[in-house]
PDB file of C-alpha atoms in Angstrom:
ATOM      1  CA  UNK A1325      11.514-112.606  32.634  1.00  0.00           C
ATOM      2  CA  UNK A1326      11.663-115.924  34.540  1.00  0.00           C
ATOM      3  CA  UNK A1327       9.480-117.169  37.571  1.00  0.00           C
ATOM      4  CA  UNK A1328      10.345-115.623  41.137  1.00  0.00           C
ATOM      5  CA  UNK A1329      12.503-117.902  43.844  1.00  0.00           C
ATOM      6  CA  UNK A1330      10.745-118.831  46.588  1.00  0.00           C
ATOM      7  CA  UNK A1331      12.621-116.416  48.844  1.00  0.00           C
ATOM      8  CA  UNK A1332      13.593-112.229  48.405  1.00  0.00           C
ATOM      9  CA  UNK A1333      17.024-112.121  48.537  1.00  0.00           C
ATOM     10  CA  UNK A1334      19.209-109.016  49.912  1.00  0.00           C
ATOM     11  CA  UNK A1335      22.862-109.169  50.147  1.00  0.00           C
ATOM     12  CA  UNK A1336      24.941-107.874  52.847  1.00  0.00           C
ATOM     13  CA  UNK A1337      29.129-107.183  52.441  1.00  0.00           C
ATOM     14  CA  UNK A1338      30.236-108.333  55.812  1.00  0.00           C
ATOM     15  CA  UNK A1339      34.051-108.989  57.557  1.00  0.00           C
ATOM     16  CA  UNK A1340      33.412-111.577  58.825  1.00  0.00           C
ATOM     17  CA  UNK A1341      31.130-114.595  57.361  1.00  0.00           C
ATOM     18  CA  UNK A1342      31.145-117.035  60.233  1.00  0.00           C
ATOM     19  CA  UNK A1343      30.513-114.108  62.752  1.00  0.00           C
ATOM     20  CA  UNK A1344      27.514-112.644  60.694  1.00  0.00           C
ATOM     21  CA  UNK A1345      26.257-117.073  60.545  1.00  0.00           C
ATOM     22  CA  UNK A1346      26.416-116.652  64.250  1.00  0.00           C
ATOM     23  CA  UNK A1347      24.715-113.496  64.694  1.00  0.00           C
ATOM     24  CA  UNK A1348      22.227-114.073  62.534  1.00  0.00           C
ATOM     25  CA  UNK A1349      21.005-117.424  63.439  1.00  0.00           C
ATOM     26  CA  UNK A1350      21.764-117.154  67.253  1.00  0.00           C
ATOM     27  CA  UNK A1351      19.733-113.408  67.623  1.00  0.00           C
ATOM     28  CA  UNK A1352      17.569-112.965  65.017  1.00  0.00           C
ATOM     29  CA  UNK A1353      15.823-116.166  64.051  1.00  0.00           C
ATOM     30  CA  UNK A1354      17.439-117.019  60.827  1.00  0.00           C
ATOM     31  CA  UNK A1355      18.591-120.735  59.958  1.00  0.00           C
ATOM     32  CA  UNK A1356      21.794-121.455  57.794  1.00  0.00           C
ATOM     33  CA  UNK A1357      20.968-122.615  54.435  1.00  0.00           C
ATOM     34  CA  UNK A1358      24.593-123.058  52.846  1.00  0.00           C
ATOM     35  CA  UNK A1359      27.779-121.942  54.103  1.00  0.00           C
ATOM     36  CA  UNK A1360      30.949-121.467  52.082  1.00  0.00           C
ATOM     37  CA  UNK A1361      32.481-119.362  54.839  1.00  0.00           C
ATOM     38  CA  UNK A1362      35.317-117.541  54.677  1.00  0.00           C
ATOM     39  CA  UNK A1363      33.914-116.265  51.934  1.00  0.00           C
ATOM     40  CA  UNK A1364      29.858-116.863  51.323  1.00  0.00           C
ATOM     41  CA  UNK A1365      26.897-118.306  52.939  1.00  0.00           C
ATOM     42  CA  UNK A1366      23.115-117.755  53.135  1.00  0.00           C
ATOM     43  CA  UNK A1367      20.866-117.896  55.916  1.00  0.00           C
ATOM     44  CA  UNK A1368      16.810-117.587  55.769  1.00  0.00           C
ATOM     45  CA  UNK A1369      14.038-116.707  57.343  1.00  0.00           C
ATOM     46  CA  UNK A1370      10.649-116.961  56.205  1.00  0.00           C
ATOM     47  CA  UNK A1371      10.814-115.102  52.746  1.00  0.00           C
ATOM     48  CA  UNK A1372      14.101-113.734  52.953  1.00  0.00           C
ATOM     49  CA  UNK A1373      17.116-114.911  52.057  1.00  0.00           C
ATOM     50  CA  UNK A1374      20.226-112.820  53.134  1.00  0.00           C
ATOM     51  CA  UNK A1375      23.425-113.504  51.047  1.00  0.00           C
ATOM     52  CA  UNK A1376      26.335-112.816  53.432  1.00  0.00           C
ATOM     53  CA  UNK A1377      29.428-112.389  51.304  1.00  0.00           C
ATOM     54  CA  UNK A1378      33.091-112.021  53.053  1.00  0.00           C
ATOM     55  CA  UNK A1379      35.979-110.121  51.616  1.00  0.00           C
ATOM     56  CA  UNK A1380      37.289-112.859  49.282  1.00  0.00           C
ATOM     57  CA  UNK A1381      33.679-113.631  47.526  1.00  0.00           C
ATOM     58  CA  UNK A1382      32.569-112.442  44.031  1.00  0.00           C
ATOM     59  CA  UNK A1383      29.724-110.403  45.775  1.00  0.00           C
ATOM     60  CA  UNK A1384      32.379-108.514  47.961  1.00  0.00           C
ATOM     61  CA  UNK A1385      34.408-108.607  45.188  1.00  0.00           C
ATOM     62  CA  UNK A1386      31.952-106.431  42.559  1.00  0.00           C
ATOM     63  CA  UNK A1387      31.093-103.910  44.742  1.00  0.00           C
ATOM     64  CA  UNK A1388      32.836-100.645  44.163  1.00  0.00           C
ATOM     65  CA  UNK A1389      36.052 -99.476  46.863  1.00  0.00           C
ATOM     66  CA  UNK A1390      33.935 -96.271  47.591  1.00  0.00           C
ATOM     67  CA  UNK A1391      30.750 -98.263  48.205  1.00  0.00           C
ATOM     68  CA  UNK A1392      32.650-100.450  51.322  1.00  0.00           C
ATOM     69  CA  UNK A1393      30.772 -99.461  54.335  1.00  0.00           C
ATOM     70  CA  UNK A1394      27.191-100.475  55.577  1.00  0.00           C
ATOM     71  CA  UNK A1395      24.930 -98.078  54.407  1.00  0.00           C
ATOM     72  CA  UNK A1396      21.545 -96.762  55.394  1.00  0.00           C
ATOM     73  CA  UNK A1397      19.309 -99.358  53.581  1.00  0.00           C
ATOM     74  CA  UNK A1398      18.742-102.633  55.974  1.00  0.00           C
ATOM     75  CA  UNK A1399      16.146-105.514  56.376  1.00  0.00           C
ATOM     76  CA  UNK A1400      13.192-104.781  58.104  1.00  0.00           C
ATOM     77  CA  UNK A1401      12.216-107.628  60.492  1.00  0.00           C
ATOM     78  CA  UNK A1402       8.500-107.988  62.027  1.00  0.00           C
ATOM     79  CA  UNK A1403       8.646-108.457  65.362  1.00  0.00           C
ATOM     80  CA  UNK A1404       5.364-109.450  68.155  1.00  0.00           C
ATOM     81  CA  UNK A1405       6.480-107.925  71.368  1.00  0.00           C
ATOM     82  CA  UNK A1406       9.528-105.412  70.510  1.00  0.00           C
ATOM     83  CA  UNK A1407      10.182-104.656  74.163  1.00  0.00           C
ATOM     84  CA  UNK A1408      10.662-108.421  74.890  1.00  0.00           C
ATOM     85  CA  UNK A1409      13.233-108.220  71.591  1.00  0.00           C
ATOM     86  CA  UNK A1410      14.733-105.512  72.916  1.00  0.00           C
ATOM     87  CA  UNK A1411      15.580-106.428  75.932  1.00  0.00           C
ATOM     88  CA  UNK A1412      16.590-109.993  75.077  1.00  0.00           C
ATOM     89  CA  UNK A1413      19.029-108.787  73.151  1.00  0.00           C
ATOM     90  CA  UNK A1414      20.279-105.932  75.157  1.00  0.00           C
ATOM     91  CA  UNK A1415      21.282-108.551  77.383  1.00  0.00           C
ATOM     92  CA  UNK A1416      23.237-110.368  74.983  1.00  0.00           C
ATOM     93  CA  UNK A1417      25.393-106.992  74.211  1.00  0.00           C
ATOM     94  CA  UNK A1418      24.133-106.612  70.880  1.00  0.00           C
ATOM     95  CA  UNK A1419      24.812-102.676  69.800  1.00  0.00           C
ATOM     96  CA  UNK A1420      21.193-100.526  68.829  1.00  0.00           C
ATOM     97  CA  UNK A1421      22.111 -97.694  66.654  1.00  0.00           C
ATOM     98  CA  UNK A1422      18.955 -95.733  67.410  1.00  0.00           C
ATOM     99  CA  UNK A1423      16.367 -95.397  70.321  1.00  0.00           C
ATOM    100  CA  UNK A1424      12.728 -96.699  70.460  1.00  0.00           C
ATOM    101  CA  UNK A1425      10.906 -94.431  68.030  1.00  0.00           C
ATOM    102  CA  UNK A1426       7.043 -94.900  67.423  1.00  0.00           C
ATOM    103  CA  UNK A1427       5.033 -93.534  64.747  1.00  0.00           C
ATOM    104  CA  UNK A1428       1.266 -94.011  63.775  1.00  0.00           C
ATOM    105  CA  UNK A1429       2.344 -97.659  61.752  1.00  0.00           C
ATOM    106  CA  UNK A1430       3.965 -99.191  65.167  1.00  0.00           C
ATOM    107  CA  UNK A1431       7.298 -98.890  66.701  1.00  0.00           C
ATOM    108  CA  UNK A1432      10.746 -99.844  65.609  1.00  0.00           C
ATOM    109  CA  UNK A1433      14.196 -99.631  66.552  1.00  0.00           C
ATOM    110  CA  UNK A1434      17.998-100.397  65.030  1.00  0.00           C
ATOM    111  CA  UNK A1435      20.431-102.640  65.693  1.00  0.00           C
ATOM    112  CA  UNK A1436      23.509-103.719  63.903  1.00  0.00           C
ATOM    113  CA  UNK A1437      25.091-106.950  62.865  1.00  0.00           C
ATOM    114  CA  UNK A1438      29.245-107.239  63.322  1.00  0.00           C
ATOM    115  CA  UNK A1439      29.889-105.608  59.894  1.00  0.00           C
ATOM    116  CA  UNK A1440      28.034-102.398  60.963  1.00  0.00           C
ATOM    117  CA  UNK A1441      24.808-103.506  58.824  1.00  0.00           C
ATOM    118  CA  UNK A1442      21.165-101.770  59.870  1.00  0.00           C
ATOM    119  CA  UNK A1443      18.505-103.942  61.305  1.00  0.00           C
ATOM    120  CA  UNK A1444      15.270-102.618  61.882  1.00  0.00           C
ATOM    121  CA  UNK A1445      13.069-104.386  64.665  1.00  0.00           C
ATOM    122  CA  UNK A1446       9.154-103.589  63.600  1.00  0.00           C
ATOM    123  CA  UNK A1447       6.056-104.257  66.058  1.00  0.00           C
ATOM    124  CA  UNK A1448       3.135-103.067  63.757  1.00  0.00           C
ATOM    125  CA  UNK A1449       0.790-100.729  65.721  1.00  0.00           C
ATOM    126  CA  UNK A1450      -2.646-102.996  66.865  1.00  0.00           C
ATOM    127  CA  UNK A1451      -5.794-101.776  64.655  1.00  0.00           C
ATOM    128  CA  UNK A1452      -9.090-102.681  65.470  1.00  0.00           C
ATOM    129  CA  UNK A1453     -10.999-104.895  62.799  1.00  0.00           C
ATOM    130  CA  UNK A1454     -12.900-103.074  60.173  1.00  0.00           C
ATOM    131  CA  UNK A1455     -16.400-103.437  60.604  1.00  0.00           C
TER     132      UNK A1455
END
């Protein structure tokens, strides 16, 4: 087995690559690391690196015709103040897929990018120090 790269890498099928650059890097937080667009590029933040591959790339390409659509797996993005998130991107039209839930490890809600991809939001829930 060889050494780990520096960054966990998920791949997402999308339509359209230079839509899911903008989205991505415009919303979210993520810089572009390499673009090939129509058909790949990469952008990264922090420890992940999310392979956007269009309809023409290899990625696209290997992935079986009954496999197409977004599924229910996404990336799971740590957030400091979701309400803040939320609303900032409410008002840039962005579509949530879910409401605010809350559960005893924080709060989280969904959002997809322009393929129809799942995004979770996460603002862990505030623990007081161990003694």
């Amino acid at each position: 087995m060889t050494a780990p790269d520096q960054y966990a890498s998920v791949r997402y099928v999308v339509d359209d690559v230079q839509a899911a650059i903008d989205f991505y890097t415009t919303h979210l937080g993520f810089t572009l690391n390499t673009s090939a667009a129509p058909a790949f590029a990469d952008v990264v933040r922090g420890p992940l690196r999310l392979l956007l591959s269009g309809p023409a790339s290899s990625g696209a390409r290997a992935t079986p015709a009954d496999a197409t659509a977004a599924g229910r797996n996404r990336i799971h993005l740590i957030v400091d103040d979701l309400d803040t998130e939320i609303n900032r991107l409410r008002a840039a039209g962005l579509p949530f897929r879910s409401d605010l839930v809350t559960g005893p490890g924080g709060r989280q809600i969904l959002l997809t990018d322009p393929a129809g991809n799942l995004i979770e939001l996460f603002q862990p829930a505030h623990r007081p120090d161990a003694p």
